[in-house]
Tab-separated table of C-alpha atoms in Angstrom:
chain	number	residue	atom	x	y	z
K	1	UNK	CA	-32.259	25.239	178.839
K	2	UNK	CA	-30.066	26.320	181.730
K	3	UNK	CA	-33.163	27.429	183.642
K	4	UNK	CA	-34.730	23.983	183.346
K	5	UNK	CA	-31.485	22.367	184.443
K	6	UNK	CA	-31.414	24.658	187.479
K	7	UNK	CA	-35.028	23.779	188.289
K	8	UNK	CA	-34.070	20.097	188.096
K	9	UNK	CA	-31.139	20.669	190.441
K	10	UNK	CA	-33.356	22.609	192.847
K	11	UNK	CA	-35.962	19.843	192.827
K	12	UNK	CA	-33.179	17.320	193.509
K	13	UNK	CA	-32.003	19.306	196.539
K	14	UNK	CA	-35.619	19.468	197.740
K	15	UNK	CA	-35.831	15.659	197.406
K	16	UNK	CA	-38.543	15.976	194.752
K	17	UNK	CA	-36.952	13.289	192.614
K	18	UNK	CA	-39.785	12.798	190.119
K	19	UNK	CA	-39.771	16.486	189.193
K	20	UNK	CA	-35.992	16.556	189.132
K	21	UNK	CA	-35.930	13.677	186.650
K	22	UNK	CA	-38.660	15.359	184.604
K	23	UNK	CA	-36.570	18.515	184.164
K	24	UNK	CA	-33.299	16.651	183.656
K	25	UNK	CA	-34.899	14.587	180.871
K	26	UNK	CA	-35.992	17.790	179.138
K	27	UNK	CA	-32.413	19.096	178.929
K	28	UNK	CA	-30.451	15.849	178.647
K	29	UNK	CA	-29.560	16.416	174.977
K	30	UNK	CA	-28.069	19.829	175.754
K	31	UNK	CA	-25.986	18.622	178.725
K	32	UNK	CA	-25.201	14.987	177.884
K	33	UNK	CA	-21.488	15.791	177.682
K	34	UNK	CA	-21.422	17.406	181.138
K	35	UNK	CA	-20.296	14.894	183.767
K	36	UNK	CA	-21.631	17.015	186.648
K	37	UNK	CA	-25.073	17.113	185.051
K	38	UNK	CA	-25.031	13.358	184.495
K	39	UNK	CA	-23.870	12.851	188.096
K	40	UNK	CA	-26.889	14.738	189.417
K	41	UNK	CA	-29.146	12.901	186.985
K	42	UNK	CA	-27.770	9.579	188.259
K	43	UNK	CA	-28.348	10.639	191.873
K	44	UNK	CA	-31.971	11.522	191.091
K	45	UNK	CA	-32.486	8.117	189.473
K	46	UNK	CA	-30.820	6.360	192.413
K	47	UNK	CA	-32.993	8.207	194.909
K	48	UNK	CA	-36.017	7.159	192.857
K	49	UNK	CA	-34.763	3.533	192.908
K	50	UNK	CA	-34.360	3.521	189.118
K	51	UNK	CA	-31.067	1.645	189.049
K	52	UNK	CA	-31.190	0.897	185.324
K	53	UNK	CA	-31.231	4.571	184.324
K	54	UNK	CA	-28.741	5.537	187.034
K	55	UNK	CA	-26.326	2.993	185.520
K	56	UNK	CA	-26.885	4.510	182.077
K	57	UNK	CA	-25.892	7.937	183.405
K	58	UNK	CA	-22.769	6.502	185.024
K	59	UNK	CA	-21.840	4.720	181.790
K	60	UNK	CA	-22.208	8.032	179.931
K	61	UNK	CA	-19.883	9.678	182.455
K	62	UNK	CA	-17.315	6.894	181.998
K	63	UNK	CA	-17.450	7.379	178.246
K	64	UNK	CA	-17.097	11.172	178.201
K	65	UNK	CA	-14.869	11.652	181.256
K	66	UNK	CA	-13.317	8.432	182.601
K	67	UNK	CA	-11.335	10.442	185.161
K	68	UNK	CA	-14.379	12.237	186.617
K	69	UNK	CA	-13.586	12.912	190.263
K	70	UNK	CA	-16.862	11.494	191.649
K	71	UNK	CA	-17.015	8.344	189.557
K	72	UNK	CA	-15.810	6.181	192.454
K	73	UNK	CA	-18.583	7.547	194.677
K	74	UNK	CA	-21.225	6.846	192.033
K	75	UNK	CA	-19.922	3.317	191.467
K	76	UNK	CA	-20.019	2.713	195.215
K	77	UNK	CA	-23.618	3.945	195.425
K	78	UNK	CA	-24.613	1.719	192.516
K	79	UNK	CA	-22.895	-1.317	194.006
K	80	UNK	CA	-24.646	-0.781	197.332
K	81	UNK	CA	-28.045	-1.082	195.633
K	82	UNK	CA	-27.542	-4.754	194.773
């Protein structure tokens, strides 16, 4: 599972957002309590203009870690898409 997460992160850094999302979806159940994973997942969705799913990731972060250090940044990015 960690290998597929790493592939997803690599694809994200290469701006291959569709593939990144594909790999992140495969491992979501294993990492759904990891705010950093959900942050990257949200960024991939945002880059792919999938605001609905990006918001879902941010809501998951708020639920599991309301003090996550990058939550403000994610909220700003989401608000700038409106």
